[in-house]
CSV table of C-alpha atoms and ligand atoms in Angstrom, one decimal:
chain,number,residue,atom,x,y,z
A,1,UNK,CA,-79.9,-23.3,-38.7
A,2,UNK,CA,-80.1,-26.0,-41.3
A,3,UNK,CA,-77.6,-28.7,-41.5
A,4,UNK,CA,-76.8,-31.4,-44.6
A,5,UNK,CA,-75.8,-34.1,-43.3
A,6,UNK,CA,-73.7,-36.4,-45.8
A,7,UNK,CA,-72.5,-39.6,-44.8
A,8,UNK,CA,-70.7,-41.5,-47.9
A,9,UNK,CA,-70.2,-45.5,-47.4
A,10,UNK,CA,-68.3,-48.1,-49.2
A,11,UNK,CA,-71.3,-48.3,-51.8
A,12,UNK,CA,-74.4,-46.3,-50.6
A,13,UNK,CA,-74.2,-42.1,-49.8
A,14,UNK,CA,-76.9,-41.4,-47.3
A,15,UNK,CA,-78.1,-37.8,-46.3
A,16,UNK,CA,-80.3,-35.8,-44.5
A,17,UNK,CA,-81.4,-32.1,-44.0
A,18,UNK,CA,-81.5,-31.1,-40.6
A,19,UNK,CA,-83.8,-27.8,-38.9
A,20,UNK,CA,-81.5,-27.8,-35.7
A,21,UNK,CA,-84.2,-25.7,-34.3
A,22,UNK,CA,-86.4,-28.7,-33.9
A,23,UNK,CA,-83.9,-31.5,-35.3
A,24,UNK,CA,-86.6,-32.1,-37.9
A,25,UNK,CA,-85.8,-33.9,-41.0
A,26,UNK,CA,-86.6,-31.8,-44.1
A,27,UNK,CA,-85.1,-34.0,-46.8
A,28,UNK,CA,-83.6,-37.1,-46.7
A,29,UNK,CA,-82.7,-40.1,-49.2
A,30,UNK,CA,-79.9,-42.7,-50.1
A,31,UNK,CA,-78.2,-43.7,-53.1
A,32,UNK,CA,-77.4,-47.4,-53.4
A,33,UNK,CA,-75.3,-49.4,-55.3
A,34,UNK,CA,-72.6,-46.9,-56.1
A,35,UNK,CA,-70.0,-48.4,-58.0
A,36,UNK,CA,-72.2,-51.2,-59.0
A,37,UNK,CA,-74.9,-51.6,-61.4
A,38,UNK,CA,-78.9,-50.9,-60.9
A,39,UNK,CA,-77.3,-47.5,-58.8
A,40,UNK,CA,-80.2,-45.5,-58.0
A,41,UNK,CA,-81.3,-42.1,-55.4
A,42,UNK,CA,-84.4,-42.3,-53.3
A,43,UNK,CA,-84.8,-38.8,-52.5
A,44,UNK,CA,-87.6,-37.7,-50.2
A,45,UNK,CA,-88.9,-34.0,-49.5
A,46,UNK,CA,-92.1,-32.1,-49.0
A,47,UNK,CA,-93.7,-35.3,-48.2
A,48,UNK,CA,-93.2,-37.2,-51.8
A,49,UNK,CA,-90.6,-39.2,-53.0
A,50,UNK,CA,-88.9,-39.2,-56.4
A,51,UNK,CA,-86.4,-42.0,-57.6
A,52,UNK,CA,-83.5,-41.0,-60.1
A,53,UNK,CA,-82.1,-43.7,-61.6
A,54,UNK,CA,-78.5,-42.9,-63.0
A,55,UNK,CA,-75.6,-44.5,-63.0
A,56,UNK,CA,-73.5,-43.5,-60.3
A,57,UNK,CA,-69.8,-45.0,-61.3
A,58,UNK,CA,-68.1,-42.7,-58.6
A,59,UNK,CA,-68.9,-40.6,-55.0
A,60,UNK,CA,-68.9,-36.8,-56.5
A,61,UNK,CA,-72.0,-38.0,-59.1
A,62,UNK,CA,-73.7,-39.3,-56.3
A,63,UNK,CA,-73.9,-36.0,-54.1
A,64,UNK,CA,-74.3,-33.8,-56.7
A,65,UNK,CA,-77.1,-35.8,-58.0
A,66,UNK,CA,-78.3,-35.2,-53.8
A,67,UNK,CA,-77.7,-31.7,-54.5
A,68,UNK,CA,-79.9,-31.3,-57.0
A,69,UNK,CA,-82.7,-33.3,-55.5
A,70,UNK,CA,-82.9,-30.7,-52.5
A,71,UNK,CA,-83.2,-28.3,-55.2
A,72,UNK,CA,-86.3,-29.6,-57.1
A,73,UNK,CA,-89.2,-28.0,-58.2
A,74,UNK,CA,-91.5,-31.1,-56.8
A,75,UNK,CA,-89.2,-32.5,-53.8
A,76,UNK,CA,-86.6,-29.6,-53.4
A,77,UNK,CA,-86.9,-27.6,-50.0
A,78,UNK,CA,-84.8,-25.3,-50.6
A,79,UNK,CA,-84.1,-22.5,-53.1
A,80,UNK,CA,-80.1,-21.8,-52.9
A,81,UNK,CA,-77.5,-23.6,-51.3
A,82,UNK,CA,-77.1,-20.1,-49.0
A,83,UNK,CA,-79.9,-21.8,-47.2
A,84,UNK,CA,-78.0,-24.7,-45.9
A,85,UNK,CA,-75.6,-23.5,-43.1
A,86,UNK,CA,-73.1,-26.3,-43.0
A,87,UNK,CA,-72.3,-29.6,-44.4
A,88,UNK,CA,-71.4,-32.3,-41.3
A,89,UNK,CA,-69.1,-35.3,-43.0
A,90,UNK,CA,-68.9,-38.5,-41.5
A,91,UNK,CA,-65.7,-40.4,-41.4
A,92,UNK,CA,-64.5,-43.8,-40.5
A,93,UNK,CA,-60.9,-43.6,-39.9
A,94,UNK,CA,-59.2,-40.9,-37.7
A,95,UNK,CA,-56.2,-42.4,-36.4
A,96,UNK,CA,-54.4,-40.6,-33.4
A,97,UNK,CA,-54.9,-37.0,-35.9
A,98,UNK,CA,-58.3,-36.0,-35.2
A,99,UNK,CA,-59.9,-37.0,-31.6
A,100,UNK,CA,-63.3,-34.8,-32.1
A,101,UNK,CA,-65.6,-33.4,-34.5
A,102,UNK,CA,-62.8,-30.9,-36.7
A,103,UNK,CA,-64.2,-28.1,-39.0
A,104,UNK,CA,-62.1,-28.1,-42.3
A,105,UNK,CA,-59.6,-26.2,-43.4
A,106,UNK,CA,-56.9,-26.6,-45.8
A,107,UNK,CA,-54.6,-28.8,-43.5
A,108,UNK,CA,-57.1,-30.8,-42.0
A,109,UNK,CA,-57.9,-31.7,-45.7
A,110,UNK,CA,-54.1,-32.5,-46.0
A,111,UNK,CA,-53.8,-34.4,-42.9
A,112,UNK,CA,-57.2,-36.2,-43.7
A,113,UNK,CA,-56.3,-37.6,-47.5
A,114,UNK,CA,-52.3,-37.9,-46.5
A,115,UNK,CA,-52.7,-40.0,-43.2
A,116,UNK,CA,-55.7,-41.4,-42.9
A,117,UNK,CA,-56.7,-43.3,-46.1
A,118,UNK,CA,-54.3,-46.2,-45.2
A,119,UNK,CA,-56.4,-46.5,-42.1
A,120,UNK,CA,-59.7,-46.2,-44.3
A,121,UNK,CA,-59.2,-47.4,-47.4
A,122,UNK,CA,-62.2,-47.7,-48.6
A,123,UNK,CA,-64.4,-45.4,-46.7
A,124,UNK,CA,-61.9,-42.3,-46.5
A,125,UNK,CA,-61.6,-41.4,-49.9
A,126,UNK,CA,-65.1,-41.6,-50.2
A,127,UNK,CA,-65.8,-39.1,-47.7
A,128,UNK,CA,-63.0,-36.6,-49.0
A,129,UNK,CA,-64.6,-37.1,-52.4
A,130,UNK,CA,-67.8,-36.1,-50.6
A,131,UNK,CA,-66.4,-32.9,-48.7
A,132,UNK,CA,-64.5,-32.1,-52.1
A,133,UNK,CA,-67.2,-32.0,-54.0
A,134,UNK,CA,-69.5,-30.0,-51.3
A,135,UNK,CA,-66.9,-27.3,-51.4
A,136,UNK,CA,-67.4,-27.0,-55.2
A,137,UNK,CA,-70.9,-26.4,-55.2
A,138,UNK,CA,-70.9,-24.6,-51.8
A,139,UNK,CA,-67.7,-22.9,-51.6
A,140,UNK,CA,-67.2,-20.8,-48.7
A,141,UNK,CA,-69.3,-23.2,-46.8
A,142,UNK,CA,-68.8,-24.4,-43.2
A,143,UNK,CA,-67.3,-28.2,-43.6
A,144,UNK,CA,-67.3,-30.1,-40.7
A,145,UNK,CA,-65.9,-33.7,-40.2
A,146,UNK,CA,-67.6,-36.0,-37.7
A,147,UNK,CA,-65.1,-39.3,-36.5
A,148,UNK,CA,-66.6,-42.7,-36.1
A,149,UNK,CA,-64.1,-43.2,-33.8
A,150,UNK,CA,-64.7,-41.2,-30.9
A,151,UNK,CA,-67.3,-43.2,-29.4
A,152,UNK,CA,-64.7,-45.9,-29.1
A,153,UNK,CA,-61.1,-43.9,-27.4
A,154,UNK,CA,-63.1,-45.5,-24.0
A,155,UNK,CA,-61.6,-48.8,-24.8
A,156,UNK,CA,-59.0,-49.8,-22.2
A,157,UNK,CA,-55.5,-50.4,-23.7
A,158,UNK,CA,-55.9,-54.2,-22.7
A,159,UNK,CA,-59.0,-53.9,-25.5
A,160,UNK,CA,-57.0,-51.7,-28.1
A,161,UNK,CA,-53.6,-52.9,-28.1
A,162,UNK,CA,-52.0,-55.5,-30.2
A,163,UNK,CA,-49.8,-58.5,-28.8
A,164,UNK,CA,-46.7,-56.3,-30.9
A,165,UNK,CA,-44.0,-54.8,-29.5
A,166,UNK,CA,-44.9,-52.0,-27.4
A,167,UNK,CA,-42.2,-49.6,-28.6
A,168,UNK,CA,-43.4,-50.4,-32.0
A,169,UNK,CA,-47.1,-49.3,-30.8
A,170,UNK,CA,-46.0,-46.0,-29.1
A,171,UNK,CA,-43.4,-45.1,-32.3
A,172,UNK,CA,-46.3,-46.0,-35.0
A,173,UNK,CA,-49.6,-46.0,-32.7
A,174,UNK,CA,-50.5,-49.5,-34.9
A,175,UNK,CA,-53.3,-50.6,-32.1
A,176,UNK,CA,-57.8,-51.1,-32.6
A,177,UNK,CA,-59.2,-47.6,-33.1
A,178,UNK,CA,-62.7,-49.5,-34.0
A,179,UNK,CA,-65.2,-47.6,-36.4
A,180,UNK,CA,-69.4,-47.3,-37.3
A,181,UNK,CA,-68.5,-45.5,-33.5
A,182,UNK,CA,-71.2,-42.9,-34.3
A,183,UNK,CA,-73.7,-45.4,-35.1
A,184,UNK,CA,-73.1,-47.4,-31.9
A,185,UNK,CA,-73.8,-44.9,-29.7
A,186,UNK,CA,-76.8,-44.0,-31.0
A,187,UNK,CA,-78.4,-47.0,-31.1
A,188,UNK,CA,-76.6,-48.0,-27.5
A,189,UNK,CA,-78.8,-45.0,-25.8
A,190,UNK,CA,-82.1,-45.3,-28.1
A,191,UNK,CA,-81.5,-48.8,-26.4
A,192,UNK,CA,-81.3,-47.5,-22.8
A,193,UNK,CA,-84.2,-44.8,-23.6
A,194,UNK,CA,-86.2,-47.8,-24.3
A,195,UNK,CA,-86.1,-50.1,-22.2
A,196,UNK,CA,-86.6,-47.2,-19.2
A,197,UNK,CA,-83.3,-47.6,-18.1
A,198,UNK,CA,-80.0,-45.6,-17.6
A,199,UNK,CA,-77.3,-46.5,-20.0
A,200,UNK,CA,-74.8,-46.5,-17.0
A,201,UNK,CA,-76.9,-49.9,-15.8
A,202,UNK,CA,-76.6,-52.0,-18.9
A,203,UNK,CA,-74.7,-54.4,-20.4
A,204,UNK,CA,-75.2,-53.9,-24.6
A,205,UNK,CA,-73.9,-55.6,-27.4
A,206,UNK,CA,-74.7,-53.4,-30.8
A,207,UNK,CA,-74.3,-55.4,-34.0
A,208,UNK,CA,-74.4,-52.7,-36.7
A,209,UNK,CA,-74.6,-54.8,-39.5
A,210,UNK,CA,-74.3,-53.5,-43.2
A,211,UNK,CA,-72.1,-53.7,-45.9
A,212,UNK,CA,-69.4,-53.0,-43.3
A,213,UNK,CA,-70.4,-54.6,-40.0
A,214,UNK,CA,-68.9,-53.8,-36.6
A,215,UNK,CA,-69.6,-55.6,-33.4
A,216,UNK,CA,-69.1,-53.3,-30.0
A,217,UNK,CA,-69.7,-54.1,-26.2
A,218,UNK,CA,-71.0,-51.2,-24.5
A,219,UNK,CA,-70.5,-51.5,-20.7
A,220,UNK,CA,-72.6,-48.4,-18.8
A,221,UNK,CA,-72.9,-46.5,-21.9
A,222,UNK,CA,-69.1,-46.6,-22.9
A,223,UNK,CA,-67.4,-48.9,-25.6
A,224,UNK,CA,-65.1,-51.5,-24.0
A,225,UNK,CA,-64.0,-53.3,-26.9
A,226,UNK,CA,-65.2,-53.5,-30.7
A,227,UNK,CA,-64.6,-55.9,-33.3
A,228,UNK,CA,-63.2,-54.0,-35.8
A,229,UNK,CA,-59.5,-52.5,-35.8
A,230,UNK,CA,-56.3,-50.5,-36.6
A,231,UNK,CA,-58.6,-50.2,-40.3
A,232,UNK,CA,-62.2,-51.5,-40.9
A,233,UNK,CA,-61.1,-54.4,-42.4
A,234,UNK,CA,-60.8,-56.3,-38.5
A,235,UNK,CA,-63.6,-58.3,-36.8
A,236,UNK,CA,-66.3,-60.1,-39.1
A,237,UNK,CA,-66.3,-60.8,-43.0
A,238,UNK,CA,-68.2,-58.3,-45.0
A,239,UNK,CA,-69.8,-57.3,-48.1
A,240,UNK,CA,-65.7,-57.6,-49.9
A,241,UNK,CA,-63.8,-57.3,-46.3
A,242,UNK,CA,-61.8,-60.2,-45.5
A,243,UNK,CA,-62.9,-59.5,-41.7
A,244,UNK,CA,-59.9,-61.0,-39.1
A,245,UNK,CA,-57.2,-63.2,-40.8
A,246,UNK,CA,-54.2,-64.9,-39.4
A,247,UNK,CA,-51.4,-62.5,-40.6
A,248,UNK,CA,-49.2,-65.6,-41.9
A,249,UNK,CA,-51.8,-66.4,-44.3
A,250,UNK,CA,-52.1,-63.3,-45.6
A,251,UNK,CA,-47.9,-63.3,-46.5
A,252,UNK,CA,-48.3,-66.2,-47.8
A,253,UNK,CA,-51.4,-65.3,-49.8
A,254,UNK,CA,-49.7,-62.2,-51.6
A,255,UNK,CA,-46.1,-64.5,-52.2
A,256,UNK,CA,-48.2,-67.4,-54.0
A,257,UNK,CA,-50.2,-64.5,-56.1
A,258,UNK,CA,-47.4,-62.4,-56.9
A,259,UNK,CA,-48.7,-59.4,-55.3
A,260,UNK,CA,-47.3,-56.5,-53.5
A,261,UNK,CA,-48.2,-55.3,-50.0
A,262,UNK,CA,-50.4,-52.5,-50.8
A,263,UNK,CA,-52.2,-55.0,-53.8
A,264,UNK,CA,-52.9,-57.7,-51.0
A,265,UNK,CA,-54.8,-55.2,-48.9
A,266,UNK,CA,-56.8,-54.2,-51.7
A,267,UNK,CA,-57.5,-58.0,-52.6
A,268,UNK,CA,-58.8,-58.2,-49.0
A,269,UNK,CA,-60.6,-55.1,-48.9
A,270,UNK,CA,-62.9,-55.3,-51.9
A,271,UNK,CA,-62.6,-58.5,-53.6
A,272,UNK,CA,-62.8,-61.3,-49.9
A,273,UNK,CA,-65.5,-61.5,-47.7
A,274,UNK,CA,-68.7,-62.9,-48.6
A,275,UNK,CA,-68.4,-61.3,-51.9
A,276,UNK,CA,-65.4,-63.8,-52.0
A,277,UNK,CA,-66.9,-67.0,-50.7
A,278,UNK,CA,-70.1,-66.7,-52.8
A,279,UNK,CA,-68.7,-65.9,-55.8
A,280,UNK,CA,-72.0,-64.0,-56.8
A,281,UNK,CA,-72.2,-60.9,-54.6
A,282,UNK,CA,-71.7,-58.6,-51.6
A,283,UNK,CA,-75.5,-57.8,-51.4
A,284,UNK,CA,-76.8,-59.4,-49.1
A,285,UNK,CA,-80.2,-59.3,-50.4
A,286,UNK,CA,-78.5,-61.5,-53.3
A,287,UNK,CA,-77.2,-63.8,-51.2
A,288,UNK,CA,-80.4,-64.9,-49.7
A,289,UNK,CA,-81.7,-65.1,-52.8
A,290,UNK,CA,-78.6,-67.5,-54.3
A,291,UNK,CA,-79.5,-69.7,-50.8
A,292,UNK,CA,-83.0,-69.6,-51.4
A,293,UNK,CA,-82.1,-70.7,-55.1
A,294,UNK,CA,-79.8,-73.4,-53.8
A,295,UNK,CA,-76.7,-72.1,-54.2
A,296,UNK,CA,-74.3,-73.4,-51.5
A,297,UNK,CA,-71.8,-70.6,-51.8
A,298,UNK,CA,-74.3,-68.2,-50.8
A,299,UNK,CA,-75.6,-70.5,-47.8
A,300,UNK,CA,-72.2,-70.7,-46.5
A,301,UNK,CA,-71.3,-66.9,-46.6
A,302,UNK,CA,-74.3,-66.2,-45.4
A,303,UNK,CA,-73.1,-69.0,-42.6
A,304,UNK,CA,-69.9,-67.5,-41.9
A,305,UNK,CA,-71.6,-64.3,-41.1
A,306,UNK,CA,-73.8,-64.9,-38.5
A,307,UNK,CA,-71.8,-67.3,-37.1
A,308,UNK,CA,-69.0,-64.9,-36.6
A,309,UNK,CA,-71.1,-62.1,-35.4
A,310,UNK,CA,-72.3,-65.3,-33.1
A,311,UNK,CA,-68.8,-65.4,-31.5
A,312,UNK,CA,-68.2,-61.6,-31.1
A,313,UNK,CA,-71.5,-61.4,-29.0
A,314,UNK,CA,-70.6,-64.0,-26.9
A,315,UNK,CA,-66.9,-63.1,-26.2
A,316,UNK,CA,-68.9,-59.6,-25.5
A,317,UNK,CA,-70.7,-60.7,-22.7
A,318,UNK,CA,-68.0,-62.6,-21.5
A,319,UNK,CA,-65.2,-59.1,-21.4
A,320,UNK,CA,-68.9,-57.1,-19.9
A,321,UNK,CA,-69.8,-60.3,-17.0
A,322,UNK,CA,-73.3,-60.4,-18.5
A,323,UNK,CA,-75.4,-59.1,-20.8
A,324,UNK,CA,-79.0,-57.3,-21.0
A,325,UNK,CA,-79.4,-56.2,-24.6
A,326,UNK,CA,-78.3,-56.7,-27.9
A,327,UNK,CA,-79.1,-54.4,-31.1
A,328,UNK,CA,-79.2,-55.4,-34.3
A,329,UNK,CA,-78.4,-52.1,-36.8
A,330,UNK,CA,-77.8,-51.2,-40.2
A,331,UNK,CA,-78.7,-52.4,-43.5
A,332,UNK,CA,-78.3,-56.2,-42.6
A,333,UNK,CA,-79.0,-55.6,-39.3
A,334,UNK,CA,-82.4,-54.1,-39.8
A,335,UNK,CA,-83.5,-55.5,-42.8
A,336,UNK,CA,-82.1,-59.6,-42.9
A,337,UNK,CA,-84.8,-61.7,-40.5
A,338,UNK,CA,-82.3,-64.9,-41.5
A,339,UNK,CA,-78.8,-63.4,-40.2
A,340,UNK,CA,-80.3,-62.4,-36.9
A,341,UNK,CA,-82.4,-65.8,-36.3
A,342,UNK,CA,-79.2,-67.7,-37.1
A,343,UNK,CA,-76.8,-65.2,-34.9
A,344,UNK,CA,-79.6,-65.5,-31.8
A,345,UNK,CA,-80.5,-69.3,-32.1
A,346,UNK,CA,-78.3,-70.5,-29.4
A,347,UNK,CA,-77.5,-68.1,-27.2
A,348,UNK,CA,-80.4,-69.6,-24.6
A,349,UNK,CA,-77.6,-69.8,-22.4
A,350,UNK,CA,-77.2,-66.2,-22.2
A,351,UNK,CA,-80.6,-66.0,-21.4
A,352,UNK,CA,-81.7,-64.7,-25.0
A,353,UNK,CA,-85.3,-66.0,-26.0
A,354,UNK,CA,-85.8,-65.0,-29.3
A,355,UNK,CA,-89.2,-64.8,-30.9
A,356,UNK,CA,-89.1,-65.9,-34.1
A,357,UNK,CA,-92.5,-64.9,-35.7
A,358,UNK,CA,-91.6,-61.2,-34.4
A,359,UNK,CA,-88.4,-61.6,-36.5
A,360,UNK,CA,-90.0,-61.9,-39.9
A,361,UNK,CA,-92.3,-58.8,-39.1
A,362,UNK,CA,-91.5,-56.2,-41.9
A,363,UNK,CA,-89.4,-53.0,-41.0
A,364,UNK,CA,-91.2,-50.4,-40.8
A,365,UNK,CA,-88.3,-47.8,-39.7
A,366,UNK,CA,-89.8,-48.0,-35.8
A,367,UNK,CA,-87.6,-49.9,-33.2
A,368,UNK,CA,-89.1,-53.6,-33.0
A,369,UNK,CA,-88.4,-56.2,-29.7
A,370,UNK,CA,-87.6,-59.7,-31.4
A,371,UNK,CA,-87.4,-61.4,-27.8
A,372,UNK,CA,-89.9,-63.1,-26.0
A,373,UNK,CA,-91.8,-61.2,-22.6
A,374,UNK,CA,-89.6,-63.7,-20.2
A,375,UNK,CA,-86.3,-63.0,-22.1
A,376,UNK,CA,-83.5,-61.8,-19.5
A,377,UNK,CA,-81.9,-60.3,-23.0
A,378,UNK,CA,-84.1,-57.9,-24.4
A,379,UNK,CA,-83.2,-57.8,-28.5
A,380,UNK,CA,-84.1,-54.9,-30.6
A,381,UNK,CA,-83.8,-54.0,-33.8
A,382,UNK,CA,-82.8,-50.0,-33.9
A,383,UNK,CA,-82.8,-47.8,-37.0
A,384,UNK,CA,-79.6,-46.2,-36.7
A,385,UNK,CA,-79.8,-42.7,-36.7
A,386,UNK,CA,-75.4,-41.6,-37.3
A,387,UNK,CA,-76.5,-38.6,-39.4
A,388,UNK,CA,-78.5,-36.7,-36.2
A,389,UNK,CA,-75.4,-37.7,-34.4
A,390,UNK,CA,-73.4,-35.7,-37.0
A,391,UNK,CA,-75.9,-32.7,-37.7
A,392,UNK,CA,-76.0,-32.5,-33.7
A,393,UNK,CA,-71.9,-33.0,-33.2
A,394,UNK,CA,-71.7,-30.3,-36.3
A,395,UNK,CA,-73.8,-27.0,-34.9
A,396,UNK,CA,-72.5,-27.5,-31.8
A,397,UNK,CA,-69.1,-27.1,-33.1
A,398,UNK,CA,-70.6,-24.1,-34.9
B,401,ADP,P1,-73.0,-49.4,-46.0
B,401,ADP,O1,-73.6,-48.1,-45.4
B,401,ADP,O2,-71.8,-49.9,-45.2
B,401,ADP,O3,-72.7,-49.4,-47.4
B,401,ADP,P2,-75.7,-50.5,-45.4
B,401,ADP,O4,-75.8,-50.3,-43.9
B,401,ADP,O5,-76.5,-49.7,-46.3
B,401,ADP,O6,-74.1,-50.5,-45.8
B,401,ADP,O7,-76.0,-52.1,-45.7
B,401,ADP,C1,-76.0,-52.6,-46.9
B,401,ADP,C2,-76.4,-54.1,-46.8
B,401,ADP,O8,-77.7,-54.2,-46.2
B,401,ADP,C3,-76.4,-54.8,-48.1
B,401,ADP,O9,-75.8,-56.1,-48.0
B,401,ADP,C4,-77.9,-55.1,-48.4
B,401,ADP,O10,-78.1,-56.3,-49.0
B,401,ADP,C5,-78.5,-55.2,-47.0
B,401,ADP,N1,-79.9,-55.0,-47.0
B,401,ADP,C6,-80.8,-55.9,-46.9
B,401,ADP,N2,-82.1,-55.5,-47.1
B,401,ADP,C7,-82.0,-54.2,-47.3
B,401,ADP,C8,-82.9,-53.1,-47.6
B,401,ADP,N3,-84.2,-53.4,-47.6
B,401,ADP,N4,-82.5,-51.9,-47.8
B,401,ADP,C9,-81.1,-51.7,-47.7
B,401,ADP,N5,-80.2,-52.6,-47.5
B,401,ADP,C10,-80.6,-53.9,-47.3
């Protein structure tokens, strides 16, 4: 059985080609930059790698451009499309609509782009875009749609709900539903596999870390609490996210700029966070150039996120009673040596020694220890793995 995996962010569309047999990887590859300039697809396959560089204003370019990478005469490892079984989709947001992984039919795709973009603005539509455009080239194809969520309906209501009025909650369910859930589990057990021990014995913050970044205390191998909420626009800044914002602000905000509900929540989802603060980008490999460069805008975003991230860890250990591990993930997370020194520098009190020379190591896709032997916190750096989640969550629905 061969599953495509697609899994369509805020800017970047990652995907792999799964052999469930052996859960082999046969092709894999990213585009980056979607929506922005410099967009490009690193496609890999038969053991080389081609680079397309196209512009890539919209979602539906990007996959078919994936497409027709797996289809190449030098990279391609397939013939036909009849060769690929079924597609697995992830997707942020699922509300109280979808609770597990939910093959698609014609209502799901009504219930997913009529309920749920509101609570996924910008991740959503991109993955309906992705399963739209899937069922063009593939029609008749198994879809299956794979919640970030899930991992996190273990949070106790003390963690999920909002100080609102609890009729309010029950007649709209407005509480944390958390997301990057698929992500966080992964890299909570690769954690546990590790370090030898049973994910029911430890005490885990993950720190997935990318363009959206989510913060989540696992406590025995189940989330407790996680930073981000009702949408991913909760917990941290971000690339454009605003991250958590006193609600005042925010009316007041939209009344001095003259703009509407819905506009204001645009305004904080793609045009705030450090995006916002630096003036110069959401990247964050331009941000450390714009510190390196001098710029003090960048320096401070660049601040402001680890600093935050800083908090959520230690409020983490705090709701778990202690803490044995934290996991730095994602494109920040695995690639930035500067956000994790600054977001670890301090925490000796927790019993973290980080090893800084470790740190500036190069990624080389393995899973790396950045703390010293006599650490009580052991701190990793995993290469999150969300789409063999997916592939795996997808043939077994199958
Ligand atoms: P998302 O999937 O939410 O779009 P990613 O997890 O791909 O985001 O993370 C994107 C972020 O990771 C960007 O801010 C980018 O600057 C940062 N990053 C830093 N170094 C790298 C790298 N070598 N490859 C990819 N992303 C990187």
């Amino acid at each position: 059985m061969k599953i495509l995996v697609i899994n369509a962010g805020s800017s970047s569309l990652k995907y792999q080609l799964f052999d469930m047999e052996t859960e082999k990887v046969l092709a894999k590859g990213g585009c980056e930059r979607i929506g922005i300039s410099g967009s490009l697809l690193k496609a890999k396959g038969n053991g080389a790698e081609k680079v397309y560089e196209q512009d890539m204003p919209n979602h539906k370019i990007a996959i078919k451009l994936v497409l027709d990478a797996l289809l190449d005469g030098e990279i391609g490892v397939i013939k036909s499309m009849t060769e690929i079984d079924a597609v697995g989709h992830r997707v942020v947001a699922s509300g109280e609509y979808f609770k597990k992984a939910t093959l698609v039919t014609p209502d799901v795709m009504k219930t997913l782009e009529e309920k749920t973009f509101e609570l996924g603005p910008l991740h959503n539509p991109a993955a309906a875009t992705g399963v739209r455009a899937c069922m063009e080239v593939m029609p008749g194809k198994p879809m299956v749609l794979v919640f970030d969520s899930s991992f996190h309906s273990t949070m106790p209501p003390k963690a999920f709900l909002y100080g609102i009025d609890y009729d309010d909650y029950k007649k709209y369910s407005v509480r944390k539903y958390g997301a990057h859930g698929t992500s966080h589990k992964y890299v909570s057990q690769e954690a546990a596999k590790f370090l030898g021990k049973k994910a029911e014995e430890l005490k885990i913050v993950t720190c997935h870390l990318g363009n959206g970044s989510s913060i989540t205390a696992v406590d025995g191998g189940k989330c407790i609490d996680t930073s981000m909420g009702f949408t991913p626009l909760a917990g941290v800044l971000m690339g454009t996210r605003s991250g958590d914002i006193d609600a005042s602000a925010v009316e007041f905000l939209a009344r001095k700029k003259g703009m509407s509900h819905a506009d204001t929540v645009t305004y904080l989802n793609k045009k705030c966070g450090v995006a916002g603060v630096s003036g110069v980008s959401s990247d964050f490999r331009d941000l450390c150039a714009g510190a390196e460069a001098g710029n003090e805008r960048c320096s401070l975003a660049l601040d402001m996120f680890a600093y935050q991230t800083k908090k959520f860890v230690g409020a983490y250990a705090a709701a778990m009673g202690g803490l044995d591990c934290i996991v730095f993930t994602a494109g920040i997370g695995e690639n930035t040596p500067t956000v994790r020194a600054d977001v670890c520098h301090g925490l000796e009190f927790l019993g973290v020694r980080f090893d800084d020379k470790a740190n500036e190591a190069k990624n080389d896709g393995s899973i790396r220890v950045l703390s010293t032997k006599d650490s009580k916190v052991a701190v990793l750096v995993i290469p999150t793995n969300e789409e063999l989640v997916i592939a795996r969550e997808t043939a077994e629905l199958l």
